[in-house]
Tab-separated table of C-alpha atoms in Angstrom:
chain	number	residue	atom	x	y	z
A	313	UNK	CA	55.013	-80.346	0.962
A	314	UNK	CA	51.353	-81.268	0.605
A	315	UNK	CA	50.538	-82.519	-2.887
A	316	UNK	CA	47.889	-80.495	-4.730
A	317	UNK	CA	45.157	-82.849	-6.025
A	318	UNK	CA	44.569	-82.933	-9.765
A	319	UNK	CA	41.443	-81.096	-10.922
A	320	UNK	CA	38.382	-83.187	-11.641
A	321	UNK	CA	37.880	-82.894	-15.400
A	322	UNK	CA	34.489	-83.475	-16.960
A	323	UNK	CA	33.395	-83.673	-20.607
A	324	UNK	CA	29.917	-82.330	-21.333
A	325	UNK	CA	28.634	-83.829	-24.565
A	326	UNK	CA	25.571	-82.023	-25.931
A	327	UNK	CA	23.753	-84.128	-28.500
A	328	UNK	CA	20.628	-83.835	-30.607
A	329	UNK	CA	19.762	-86.440	-33.253
A	330	UNK	CA	23.416	-87.544	-33.215
A	331	UNK	CA	22.881	-91.319	-33.327
A	332	UNK	CA	25.143	-91.766	-36.352
A	333	UNK	CA	28.028	-89.636	-35.005
A	334	UNK	CA	27.996	-89.803	-31.208
A	335	UNK	CA	29.914	-93.044	-30.685
A	336	UNK	CA	32.455	-92.182	-33.373
A	337	UNK	CA	33.060	-88.834	-31.710
A	338	UNK	CA	33.537	-90.381	-28.276
A	339	UNK	CA	35.894	-93.008	-29.691
A	340	UNK	CA	38.209	-90.189	-30.785
A	341	UNK	CA	38.887	-89.115	-27.172
A	342	UNK	CA	42.625	-89.821	-26.748
A	343	UNK	CA	43.195	-93.078	-24.890
A	344	UNK	CA	46.005	-91.608	-22.795
A	345	UNK	CA	43.678	-88.794	-21.705
A	346	UNK	CA	40.732	-90.959	-20.672
A	347	UNK	CA	42.261	-91.834	-17.310
A	348	UNK	CA	42.320	-88.131	-16.434
A	349	UNK	CA	38.584	-87.719	-17.053
A	350	UNK	CA	36.584	-87.852	-13.830
A	351	UNK	CA	33.268	-88.110	-15.659
A	352	UNK	CA	31.644	-87.792	-19.066
A	353	UNK	CA	28.159	-86.255	-19.099
A	354	UNK	CA	26.135	-87.061	-22.234
A	355	UNK	CA	22.959	-84.969	-22.486
A	356	UNK	CA	20.512	-86.007	-25.197
A	357	UNK	CA	18.185	-83.071	-25.853
A	358	UNK	CA	14.999	-85.055	-26.585
A	359	UNK	CA	16.307	-86.502	-29.859
A	360	UNK	CA	13.891	-88.266	-32.187
A	361	UNK	CA	16.455	-90.935	-33.091
A	362	UNK	CA	18.554	-93.392	-31.082
A	363	UNK	CA	21.039	-90.876	-29.626
A	364	UNK	CA	20.276	-91.923	-26.046
A	365	UNK	CA	20.716	-95.617	-26.852
A	366	UNK	CA	23.995	-94.915	-28.630
A	367	UNK	CA	25.278	-93.036	-25.590
A	368	UNK	CA	24.288	-95.827	-23.228
A	369	UNK	CA	25.897	-98.419	-25.512
A	370	UNK	CA	29.212	-96.555	-25.577
A	371	UNK	CA	29.192	-95.932	-21.801
A	372	UNK	CA	29.049	-99.689	-21.151
A	373	UNK	CA	32.164	-100.535	-23.145
A	374	UNK	CA	35.175	-101.748	-21.202
A	375	UNK	CA	37.813	-99.184	-20.260
A	376	UNK	CA	35.636	-96.125	-20.738
A	377	UNK	CA	35.636	-93.240	-18.202
A	378	UNK	CA	32.691	-93.043	-15.789
A	379	UNK	CA	29.811	-91.842	-17.947
A	380	UNK	CA	26.365	-90.452	-17.154
A	381	UNK	CA	23.851	-90.539	-20.003
A	382	UNK	CA	20.722	-88.412	-19.659
A	383	UNK	CA	17.808	-87.761	-21.989
A	384	UNK	CA	15.554	-84.738	-21.672
A	385	UNK	CA	11.919	-85.615	-22.340
A	386	UNK	CA	11.419	-82.071	-23.673
A	387	UNK	CA	13.833	-80.240	-25.949
A	388	UNK	CA	15.567	-77.564	-23.885
A	389	UNK	CA	17.356	-75.906	-26.781
A	390	UNK	CA	21.094	-75.586	-27.325
A	391	UNK	CA	21.500	-73.095	-24.488
A	392	UNK	CA	19.075	-74.881	-22.196
A	393	UNK	CA	20.944	-78.153	-22.641
A	394	UNK	CA	24.192	-76.441	-21.654
A	395	UNK	CA	22.583	-74.923	-18.559
A	396	UNK	CA	21.481	-78.362	-17.436
A	397	UNK	CA	24.947	-79.759	-18.136
A	398	UNK	CA	26.845	-77.060	-16.239
A	399	UNK	CA	24.502	-77.374	-13.261
A	400	UNK	CA	25.157	-81.119	-13.275
A	401	UNK	CA	28.920	-80.549	-13.507
A	402	UNK	CA	28.826	-78.301	-10.430
A	403	UNK	CA	26.575	-80.740	-8.562
A	404	UNK	CA	28.983	-83.633	-9.231
A	405	UNK	CA	31.996	-81.688	-8.006
A	406	UNK	CA	33.849	-81.195	-11.296
A	407	UNK	CA	36.536	-78.493	-11.474
A	408	UNK	CA	36.856	-78.181	-15.271
A	409	UNK	CA	34.189	-78.947	-17.848
A	410	UNK	CA	34.754	-79.145	-21.615
A	411	UNK	CA	31.846	-78.618	-24.010
A	412	UNK	CA	31.983	-81.185	-26.818
A	413	UNK	CA	29.411	-81.537	-29.593
A	414	UNK	CA	28.121	-85.008	-30.296
A	415	UNK	CA	28.139	-84.470	-34.076
A	416	UNK	CA	31.947	-84.636	-34.315
A	417	UNK	CA	32.374	-81.109	-35.646
A	418	UNK	CA	35.058	-80.358	-33.033
A	419	UNK	CA	38.155	-82.485	-32.492
A	420	UNK	CA	38.135	-84.582	-29.282
A	421	UNK	CA	41.823	-85.269	-29.997
A	422	UNK	CA	42.573	-81.776	-28.609
A	423	UNK	CA	40.917	-82.247	-25.227
A	424	UNK	CA	44.301	-82.226	-23.390
A	425	UNK	CA	45.181	-78.882	-25.014
A	426	UNK	CA	41.734	-77.472	-24.135
A	427	UNK	CA	42.088	-78.037	-20.406
A	428	UNK	CA	45.815	-77.292	-20.007
A	429	UNK	CA	45.620	-73.454	-19.723
A	430	UNK	CA	42.951	-73.713	-17.009
A	431	UNK	CA	45.009	-76.315	-15.157
A	432	UNK	CA	47.948	-73.923	-15.227
A	433	UNK	CA	45.806	-71.093	-13.844
A	434	UNK	CA	46.247	-68.940	-16.950
A	435	UNK	CA	42.550	-68.329	-17.571
A	436	UNK	CA	38.972	-69.193	-16.642
A	437	UNK	CA	37.911	-70.272	-20.141
A	438	UNK	CA	39.538	-71.787	-23.230
A	439	UNK	CA	37.994	-71.518	-26.698
A	440	UNK	CA	38.942	-73.640	-29.662
A	441	UNK	CA	39.217	-71.209	-32.579
A	442	UNK	CA	38.890	-72.257	-36.210
A	443	UNK	CA	40.035	-68.812	-37.331
A	444	UNK	CA	43.440	-68.533	-35.657
A	445	UNK	CA	45.201	-70.135	-38.608
A	446	UNK	CA	44.584	-68.244	-41.830
A	447	UNK	CA	42.632	-70.243	-44.388
A	448	UNK	CA	42.242	-73.371	-42.245
A	449	UNK	CA	38.479	-72.941	-41.777
A	450	UNK	CA	37.786	-72.879	-45.536
A	451	UNK	CA	40.176	-75.771	-46.138
A	452	UNK	CA	38.286	-77.750	-43.499
A	453	UNK	CA	35.062	-77.416	-45.433
A	454	UNK	CA	33.425	-74.396	-43.776
A	455	UNK	CA	31.060	-72.890	-46.380
A	456	UNK	CA	32.210	-69.484	-47.559
A	457	UNK	CA	29.027	-67.720	-46.425
A	458	UNK	CA	29.497	-69.108	-42.917
A	459	UNK	CA	33.153	-68.116	-42.907
A	460	UNK	CA	32.270	-64.587	-44.015
A	461	UNK	CA	29.433	-64.268	-41.490
A	462	UNK	CA	31.718	-65.542	-38.742
A	463	UNK	CA	34.406	-62.972	-39.548
A	464	UNK	CA	31.957	-60.066	-39.867
A	465	UNK	CA	30.125	-60.866	-36.640
A	466	UNK	CA	33.347	-61.480	-34.714
A	467	UNK	CA	34.765	-58.126	-35.816
A	468	UNK	CA	31.513	-56.391	-34.849
A	469	UNK	CA	31.445	-58.059	-31.433
A	470	UNK	CA	35.097	-57.322	-30.735
A	471	UNK	CA	34.524	-53.686	-31.658
A	472	UNK	CA	31.645	-53.215	-29.233
A	473	UNK	CA	33.112	-55.278	-26.403
A	474	UNK	CA	36.726	-54.158	-26.680
A	475	UNK	CA	37.908	-57.772	-26.964
A	476	UNK	CA	40.382	-59.411	-29.326
A	477	UNK	CA	39.006	-62.887	-29.919
A	478	UNK	CA	39.658	-64.479	-33.297
A	479	UNK	CA	36.293	-66.259	-33.159
A	480	UNK	CA	33.117	-65.723	-31.144
A	481	UNK	CA	31.195	-68.613	-32.647
A	482	UNK	CA	33.106	-71.762	-31.834
A	483	UNK	CA	31.235	-74.347	-29.796
A	484	UNK	CA	34.417	-75.990	-28.545
A	485	UNK	CA	35.000	-74.600	-25.061
A	486	UNK	CA	36.457	-75.436	-21.662
A	487	UNK	CA	35.424	-73.637	-18.494
A	488	UNK	CA	36.451	-73.456	-14.885
A	489	UNK	CA	33.373	-74.663	-13.013
A	490	UNK	CA	34.135	-72.184	-10.217
A	491	UNK	CA	34.011	-69.383	-12.803
A	492	UNK	CA	30.678	-70.636	-14.152
A	493	UNK	CA	29.236	-70.510	-10.647
A	494	UNK	CA	29.998	-66.786	-10.564
A	495	UNK	CA	28.065	-66.105	-13.770
A	496	UNK	CA	24.239	-65.831	-13.932
A	497	UNK	CA	24.066	-68.329	-16.821
A	498	UNK	CA	20.641	-69.500	-15.650
A	499	UNK	CA	19.316	-66.166	-17.002
A	500	UNK	CA	20.776	-66.749	-20.462
A	501	UNK	CA	18.833	-67.642	-23.557
A	502	UNK	CA	18.043	-71.273	-24.359
A	503	UNK	CA	18.840	-70.651	-28.031
A	504	UNK	CA	22.106	-70.833	-29.982
A	505	UNK	CA	23.234	-67.336	-28.922
A	506	UNK	CA	23.798	-68.739	-25.421
A	507	UNK	CA	27.477	-69.001	-26.378
A	508	UNK	CA	27.648	-65.278	-27.163
A	509	UNK	CA	25.976	-64.294	-23.908
A	510	UNK	CA	28.408	-66.358	-21.866
A	511	UNK	CA	31.347	-64.630	-23.598
A	512	UNK	CA	29.878	-61.245	-22.687
A	513	UNK	CA	29.401	-62.406	-19.100
A	514	UNK	CA	33.004	-63.580	-18.869
A	515	UNK	CA	34.313	-60.272	-20.226
A	516	UNK	CA	31.999	-58.223	-18.021
A	517	UNK	CA	33.261	-60.126	-14.955
A	518	UNK	CA	36.879	-59.472	-15.952
A	519	UNK	CA	37.626	-63.152	-16.490
A	520	UNK	CA	40.375	-64.357	-18.801
A	521	UNK	CA	39.732	-66.191	-22.074
A	522	UNK	CA	42.467	-68.032	-23.957
A	523	UNK	CA	42.150	-69.360	-27.500
A	524	UNK	CA	43.877	-72.336	-29.080
A	525	UNK	CA	43.720	-73.246	-32.789
A	526	UNK	CA	41.500	-76.209	-33.683
A	527	UNK	CA	40.821	-77.854	-37.057
A	528	UNK	CA	37.567	-77.344	-38.899
A	529	UNK	CA	35.440	-80.309	-39.898
A	530	UNK	CA	32.140	-80.256	-41.747
A	531	UNK	CA	30.675	-83.649	-42.526
A	532	UNK	CA	27.177	-84.935	-43.215
A	533	UNK	CA	25.718	-83.670	-39.921
A	534	UNK	CA	22.510	-81.669	-40.066
A	535	UNK	CA	22.836	-78.021	-39.042
A	536	UNK	CA	19.906	-76.836	-36.924
A	537	UNK	CA	21.031	-73.215	-36.768
A	538	UNK	CA	19.037	-70.600	-38.662
A	539	UNK	CA	21.919	-68.381	-39.779
A	540	UNK	CA	19.997	-65.141	-40.187
A	541	UNK	CA	18.160	-65.530	-36.905
A	542	UNK	CA	21.405	-66.415	-35.143
A	543	UNK	CA	23.140	-63.331	-36.547
A	544	UNK	CA	20.238	-61.135	-35.445
A	545	UNK	CA	20.291	-62.638	-31.951
A	546	UNK	CA	24.024	-62.203	-31.338
A	547	UNK	CA	23.934	-58.613	-32.617
A	548	UNK	CA	20.976	-57.947	-30.310
A	549	UNK	CA	22.829	-59.477	-27.347
A	550	UNK	CA	25.922	-57.317	-27.778
A	551	UNK	CA	23.895	-54.146	-28.386
A	552	UNK	CA	21.670	-54.939	-25.399
A	553	UNK	CA	24.750	-55.252	-23.221
A	554	UNK	CA	26.300	-52.022	-24.464
A	555	UNK	CA	23.034	-50.123	-23.960
A	556	UNK	CA	22.669	-51.611	-20.477
A	557	UNK	CA	26.090	-50.235	-19.550
A	558	UNK	CA	24.700	-46.804	-20.469
A	559	UNK	CA	21.558	-47.436	-18.435
A	560	UNK	CA	19.083	-48.371	-21.194
A	561	UNK	CA	17.143	-51.610	-20.964
A	562	UNK	CA	17.513	-54.152	-18.191
A	563	UNK	CA	19.745	-56.902	-19.706
A	564	UNK	CA	18.837	-59.440	-16.983
A	565	UNK	CA	21.687	-61.807	-17.910
A	566	UNK	CA	24.352	-59.277	-16.830
A	567	UNK	CA	24.695	-58.464	-13.094
A	568	UNK	CA	23.773	-54.914	-12.162
A	569	UNK	CA	26.405	-52.995	-10.145
A	570	UNK	CA	25.454	-52.552	-6.506
A	571	UNK	CA	26.969	-49.090	-6.152
A	572	UNK	CA	26.545	-46.021	-8.350
A	573	UNK	CA	29.467	-44.354	-10.066
A	574	UNK	CA	29.636	-40.715	-9.015
A	575	UNK	CA	31.538	-38.259	-11.171
A	576	UNK	CA	31.880	-34.755	-9.820
A	577	UNK	CA	30.734	-32.047	-12.214
A	578	UNK	CA	28.873	-34.424	-14.512
A	579	UNK	CA	25.593	-32.498	-14.264
A	580	UNK	CA	23.861	-35.333	-12.409
A	581	UNK	CA	21.571	-34.825	-9.429
A	582	UNK	CA	24.336	-35.826	-7.006
A	583	UNK	CA	26.649	-33.290	-8.616
A	584	UNK	CA	23.938	-30.615	-8.284
A	585	UNK	CA	23.403	-31.482	-4.613
A	586	UNK	CA	27.150	-31.336	-3.959
A	587	UNK	CA	27.274	-27.884	-5.536
A	588	UNK	CA	24.559	-26.704	-3.143
A	589	UNK	CA	26.344	-28.274	-0.159
A	590	UNK	CA	29.510	-26.333	-1.005
A	591	UNK	CA	27.648	-23.128	-0.159
A	592	UNK	CA	26.403	-24.358	3.227
A	593	UNK	CA	28.345	-24.344	6.504
A	594	UNK	CA	29.768	-27.696	7.677
A	595	UNK	CA	27.447	-29.777	9.811
A	596	UNK	CA	26.103	-33.241	10.584
A	597	UNK	CA	24.781	-34.977	7.482
A	598	UNK	CA	22.610	-38.070	7.108
A	599	UNK	CA	23.308	-39.498	3.627
A	600	UNK	CA	20.341	-41.743	2.846
A	601	UNK	CA	21.125	-44.342	0.185
A	602	UNK	CA	24.862	-43.671	0.430
A	603	UNK	CA	25.872	-46.692	-1.715
A	604	UNK	CA	29.678	-46.980	-1.729
A	605	UNK	CA	30.174	-43.635	0.002
A	606	UNK	CA	31.721	-41.768	-2.949
A	607	UNK	CA	29.358	-38.817	-2.449
A	608	UNK	CA	29.800	-38.928	1.332
A	609	UNK	CA	33.562	-38.839	0.885
A	610	UNK	CA	33.292	-35.519	-0.914
A	611	UNK	CA	31.067	-34.136	1.839
A	612	UNK	CA	33.632	-35.200	4.437
A	613	UNK	CA	36.279	-33.326	2.434
A	614	UNK	CA	34.101	-30.197	2.755
A	615	UNK	CA	34.189	-30.503	6.547
A	616	UNK	CA	30.855	-32.260	7.086
A	617	UNK	CA	30.435	-35.239	9.396
A	618	UNK	CA	28.510	-37.865	7.440
A	619	UNK	CA	26.410	-40.774	8.657
A	620	UNK	CA	25.756	-43.062	5.713
A	621	UNK	CA	22.697	-45.301	5.509
A	622	UNK	CA	21.871	-48.020	2.976
A	623	UNK	CA	20.296	-51.478	2.785
A	624	UNK	CA	23.509	-53.079	1.451
A	625	UNK	CA	27.063	-52.525	2.588
A	626	UNK	CA	29.303	-51.802	-0.382
A	627	UNK	CA	32.976	-52.567	0.351
A	628	UNK	CA	34.852	-49.435	1.440
A	629	UNK	CA	31.818	-47.426	2.516
A	630	UNK	CA	32.857	-47.346	6.194
A	631	UNK	CA	36.180	-45.791	5.182
A	632	UNK	CA	34.394	-42.935	3.416
A	633	UNK	CA	31.806	-42.078	6.096
A	634	UNK	CA	32.241	-41.123	9.732
A	635	UNK	CA	29.551	-43.698	10.505
A	636	UNK	CA	27.614	-46.251	8.465
A	637	UNK	CA	24.263	-47.838	9.292
A	638	UNK	CA	22.727	-50.838	7.564
A	639	UNK	CA	18.955	-50.432	7.265
A	640	UNK	CA	16.030	-51.133	4.950
A	641	UNK	CA	13.976	-47.963	4.565
A	642	UNK	CA	10.911	-50.036	3.754
A	643	UNK	CA	10.971	-50.906	7.466
A	644	UNK	CA	11.566	-47.308	8.511
A	645	UNK	CA	14.567	-45.518	9.970
A	646	UNK	CA	16.496	-47.508	12.583
A	647	UNK	CA	16.481	-45.966	16.089
A	648	UNK	CA	20.283	-45.709	16.162
A	649	UNK	CA	20.164	-43.003	13.467
A	650	UNK	CA	19.817	-40.356	16.136
A	651	UNK	CA	18.526	-36.833	15.623
A	652	UNK	CA	19.416	-33.155	15.218
A	653	UNK	CA	21.082	-33.513	11.827
A	654	UNK	CA	21.880	-30.261	10.074
A	655	UNK	CA	21.300	-31.833	6.666
A	656	UNK	CA	19.621	-34.909	5.238
A	657	UNK	CA	20.595	-35.898	1.697
A	658	UNK	CA	18.325	-38.284	-0.218
A	659	UNK	CA	19.638	-38.336	-3.769
A	660	UNK	CA	17.555	-40.598	-6.014
A	661	UNK	CA	16.095	-42.530	-3.084
A	662	UNK	CA	12.378	-42.031	-2.500
A	663	UNK	CA	11.343	-43.282	-5.949
A	664	UNK	CA	12.623	-46.710	-4.846
A	665	UNK	CA	10.236	-46.822	-1.875
A	666	UNK	CA	6.668	-48.072	-1.726
A	667	UNK	CA	5.788	-45.503	0.970
A	668	UNK	CA	7.993	-42.454	0.381
A	669	UNK	CA	5.662	-40.152	2.346
A	670	UNK	CA	6.156	-42.244	5.481
A	671	UNK	CA	9.967	-42.200	5.185
A	672	UNK	CA	9.988	-38.458	4.468
A	673	UNK	CA	8.073	-37.829	7.700
A	674	UNK	CA	10.625	-39.880	9.626
A	675	UNK	CA	13.486	-37.983	7.984
A	676	UNK	CA	11.849	-34.691	8.966
A	677	UNK	CA	11.946	-35.793	12.597
A	678	UNK	CA	15.731	-36.367	12.595
A	679	UNK	CA	16.439	-32.858	11.281
A	680	UNK	CA	17.112	-30.046	13.734
A	681	UNK	CA	14.734	-27.068	13.571
A	682	UNK	CA	15.696	-25.061	10.510
A	683	UNK	CA	17.730	-27.913	9.072
A	684	UNK	CA	17.846	-28.666	5.355
A	685	UNK	CA	16.854	-31.705	3.340
A	686	UNK	CA	18.322	-32.043	-0.152
A	687	UNK	CA	16.253	-34.362	-2.290
A	688	UNK	CA	16.348	-35.478	-5.918
A	689	UNK	CA	13.943	-37.550	-8.021
A	690	UNK	CA	13.703	-38.327	-11.756
A	691	UNK	CA	11.124	-36.385	-13.755
A	692	UNK	CA	8.602	-38.827	-15.213
A	693	UNK	CA	7.169	-36.091	-17.448
A	694	UNK	CA	10.515	-35.797	-19.280
A	695	UNK	CA	10.232	-36.157	-23.068
A	696	UNK	CA	12.014	-39.528	-22.992
A	697	UNK	CA	9.452	-41.261	-20.796
A	698	UNK	CA	6.586	-39.405	-22.489
A	699	UNK	CA	7.640	-40.768	-25.882
A	700	UNK	CA	8.058	-44.301	-24.519
A	701	UNK	CA	4.509	-44.210	-23.215
A	702	UNK	CA	3.026	-42.425	-26.249
A	703	UNK	CA	4.426	-44.999	-28.681
A	704	UNK	CA	3.416	-47.948	-26.533
A	705	UNK	CA	7.061	-48.830	-25.909
A	706	UNK	CA	7.054	-48.445	-22.128
A	707	UNK	CA	9.663	-50.599	-20.453
A	708	UNK	CA	12.213	-50.379	-17.685
A	709	UNK	CA	15.888	-49.451	-17.898
A	710	UNK	CA	18.858	-50.245	-15.696
A	711	UNK	CA	18.935	-46.713	-14.365
A	712	UNK	CA	17.536	-43.286	-15.072
A	713	UNK	CA	13.892	-42.263	-15.124
A	714	UNK	CA	12.632	-45.768	-15.898
A	715	UNK	CA	14.994	-47.606	-13.554
A	716	UNK	CA	13.662	-51.141	-13.079
A	717	UNK	CA	13.822	-50.730	-9.289
A	718	UNK	CA	11.597	-47.639	-9.194
A	719	UNK	CA	8.324	-48.148	-7.360
A	720	UNK	CA	7.024	-44.581	-7.648
A	721	UNK	CA	7.161	-42.004	-10.427
A	722	UNK	CA	7.186	-38.248	-9.811
A	723	UNK	CA	6.359	-35.127	-11.756
A	724	UNK	CA	7.125	-31.665	-10.399
A	725	UNK	CA	3.593	-31.183	-9.111
A	726	UNK	CA	3.392	-34.624	-7.469
A	727	UNK	CA	6.789	-34.068	-5.840
A	728	UNK	CA	5.560	-30.794	-4.359
A	729	UNK	CA	2.408	-32.436	-3.023
A	730	UNK	CA	4.403	-35.284	-1.513
A	731	UNK	CA	6.933	-33.170	0.361
A	732	UNK	CA	4.255	-30.756	1.549
A	733	UNK	CA	2.181	-33.634	2.936
A	734	UNK	CA	5.288	-34.929	4.710
A	735	UNK	CA	5.679	-31.621	6.558
A	736	UNK	CA	8.305	-29.809	4.497
A	737	UNK	CA	8.458	-26.317	3.045
A	738	UNK	CA	10.163	-25.917	-0.333
A	739	UNK	CA	13.043	-23.505	-0.372
A	740	UNK	CA	14.193	-24.310	-3.894
A	741	UNK	CA	13.306	-26.734	-6.732
A	742	UNK	CA	15.606	-26.888	-9.749
A	743	UNK	CA	15.981	-29.208	-12.742
A	744	UNK	CA	18.992	-30.921	-14.295
A	745	UNK	CA	19.562	-31.548	-17.993
A	746	UNK	CA	19.674	-34.980	-19.639
A	747	UNK	CA	22.878	-36.974	-18.883
A	748	UNK	CA	24.345	-37.126	-22.390
A	749	UNK	CA	27.777	-37.510	-20.772
A	750	UNK	CA	26.675	-40.918	-19.503
A	751	UNK	CA	25.671	-42.175	-22.945
A	752	UNK	CA	28.206	-40.452	-25.190
A	753	UNK	CA	31.151	-39.869	-22.876
A	754	UNK	CA	32.859	-36.505	-22.519
A	755	UNK	CA	33.377	-35.603	-26.175
A	756	UNK	CA	32.283	-32.571	-28.162
A	757	UNK	CA	28.932	-34.090	-29.154
A	758	UNK	CA	28.058	-34.848	-25.526
A	759	UNK	CA	29.034	-31.353	-24.396
A	760	UNK	CA	27.015	-29.727	-27.200
A	761	UNK	CA	23.907	-31.799	-26.531
A	762	UNK	CA	24.333	-31.216	-22.812
A	763	UNK	CA	24.405	-27.460	-23.359
A	764	UNK	CA	21.254	-27.586	-25.492
A	765	UNK	CA	19.550	-29.753	-22.876
A	766	UNK	CA	20.364	-27.298	-20.078
A	767	UNK	CA	19.018	-24.396	-22.147
A	768	UNK	CA	15.764	-26.211	-22.922
A	769	UNK	CA	15.470	-27.229	-19.271
A	770	UNK	CA	15.487	-23.589	-18.224
A	771	UNK	CA	12.793	-22.805	-20.809
A	772	UNK	CA	10.489	-25.699	-19.929
A	773	UNK	CA	11.685	-27.801	-16.986
A	774	UNK	CA	8.637	-30.071	-16.857
A	775	UNK	CA	9.353	-31.371	-20.367
A	776	UNK	CA	13.137	-31.181	-20.627
A	777	UNK	CA	14.219	-31.438	-16.989
A	778	UNK	CA	15.704	-34.886	-16.376
A	779	UNK	CA	15.689	-34.738	-12.581
A	780	UNK	CA	14.355	-32.398	-9.922
A	781	UNK	CA	16.596	-31.267	-7.071
A	782	UNK	CA	14.721	-29.831	-4.099
A	783	UNK	CA	15.974	-28.039	-0.996
A	784	UNK	CA	13.456	-28.453	1.829
A	785	UNK	CA	13.095	-27.448	5.461
A	786	UNK	CA	10.691	-28.740	8.108
A	787	UNK	CA	7.448	-26.780	8.184
A	788	UNK	CA	7.796	-24.512	11.210
A	789	UNK	CA	4.515	-22.545	11.313
A	790	UNK	CA	2.862	-22.167	14.721
A	791	UNK	CA	-0.684	-21.426	15.831
A	792	UNK	CA	-1.734	-19.747	19.080
A	793	UNK	CA	-4.469	-21.689	20.864
A	794	UNK	CA	-5.659	-20.204	24.165
A	795	UNK	CA	-2.249	-18.752	24.800
A	796	UNK	CA	-0.331	-21.890	23.796
A	797	UNK	CA	2.153	-22.165	20.954
A	798	UNK	CA	1.328	-25.283	18.944
A	799	UNK	CA	3.064	-26.644	15.850
A	800	UNK	CA	0.558	-26.801	13.008
A	801	UNK	CA	1.975	-30.140	11.910
A	802	UNK	CA	1.114	-31.641	15.302
A	803	UNK	CA	-2.503	-30.648	14.758
A	804	UNK	CA	-2.502	-32.109	11.247
A	805	UNK	CA	-1.132	-35.367	12.638
A	806	UNK	CA	-3.666	-35.301	15.522
A	807	UNK	CA	-0.824	-35.306	18.025
A	808	UNK	CA	-2.192	-32.291	19.900
A	809	UNK	CA	-5.749	-31.705	21.026
A	810	UNK	CA	-6.303	-28.462	22.968
A	811	UNK	CA	-8.090	-28.719	26.286
A	812	UNK	CA	-11.807	-28.329	25.856
A	813	UNK	CA	-11.711	-29.779	22.321
A	814	UNK	CA	-11.036	-33.378	23.362
A	815	UNK	CA	-13.849	-35.541	22.118
A	816	UNK	CA	-14.855	-32.923	19.518
A	817	UNK	CA	-11.958	-33.333	17.073
A	818	UNK	CA	-13.213	-35.294	14.096
A	819	UNK	CA	-16.804	-35.173	15.360
A	820	UNK	CA	-17.868	-33.029	12.451
A	821	UNK	CA	-18.996	-30.107	14.593
């Protein structure tokens, strides 16, 4: 049997003005553990004292693990220093990296216990918790106000994130480097709430966190954390994440899902389009922006034959569509799309395009005569976006009317002008209510607010309508010119010039 190599373990020591404590802290690394350390990375964050010299002095002692000592010429901040350290750990091929503070506040004696769960494959991260043993934090010298703030914030964070950690605010941590590579930690803050953001990222990615009890030690080290600002920042981070899950704000440090979650009967535009499709005979459908194919799957169940099209291929989409095409609409429809579709569905698509009129014209050409296009766009004149603009608080969200990927905004009148210019006649334009189900879930409050929203939408759709759903058909009017039947749209596009008028079209006569 082939022997599995031992993981390369690294110790990342973050230090700032730690000249008096750094060497003492490093000396406490268990001697029988030092041989297992592939490398120690000491990162001095532009200290004003002799921290860098102290690190170099210790690294040159006999019998010490291979040690790299680096000094930033500009202070990167607590989070920024960690980013640099984790990037270095990945670059140097480490498998596990342990975060150790150079001020001695966390016990190096427990390094073996910190890495063991990751070595056993039990988790992707290990946190040293000072709160696991009742009363140990206060006995170790943690000031009561810090203990109380820690407990209150941890309970708040657990409540919003659905986690069960005993402490969110320990700086003693071990990570799988492979797991860190999967997280967008480069987008995190450079401040002290970096540690909170990385917890949220781990939980959001479904990674496992294990805690072990560690002793608390408060000595003469200087604390550079502004407690009130730190509390405000971690509360903001957790709230920002929760709001982002509901579609509000952008939360750039959390990956955005590639596919949309479709829930039948939720009152969304896709649900409204599906309701319309139920009343139409089965046919060939081009689903533009099909994402993971959840909507297409429902159309297939109704007897339609669906060709899905999107610029990314979400796993499983080919199983839900009869055919799938990979294409970027900014470059136009691919020739393999074909023609003579009975229906084209473009749910929440054209607002993401820089030239929607051009794409709409191309989509008109793939429809059979008398075919139907079902289109939906957010209503920029909705009260939500109006208030954001009126109060000078305009900003983008993860989804909805102010989705950060929207390139064009539509009102009802601008939508009508756009589709008319693209050669479509409007058969029907309706409005959907605000998606309170998305924000509040399916409870009584959400249902009540949803009912009120639908009522107000019927009264004044331009103000209360959240999205417009349009049913369109290619403009089919004809004009008789000297006995010839000519499509008006061909004349508008200058594709047909009657005999005798060549050379006079556009001449101003």
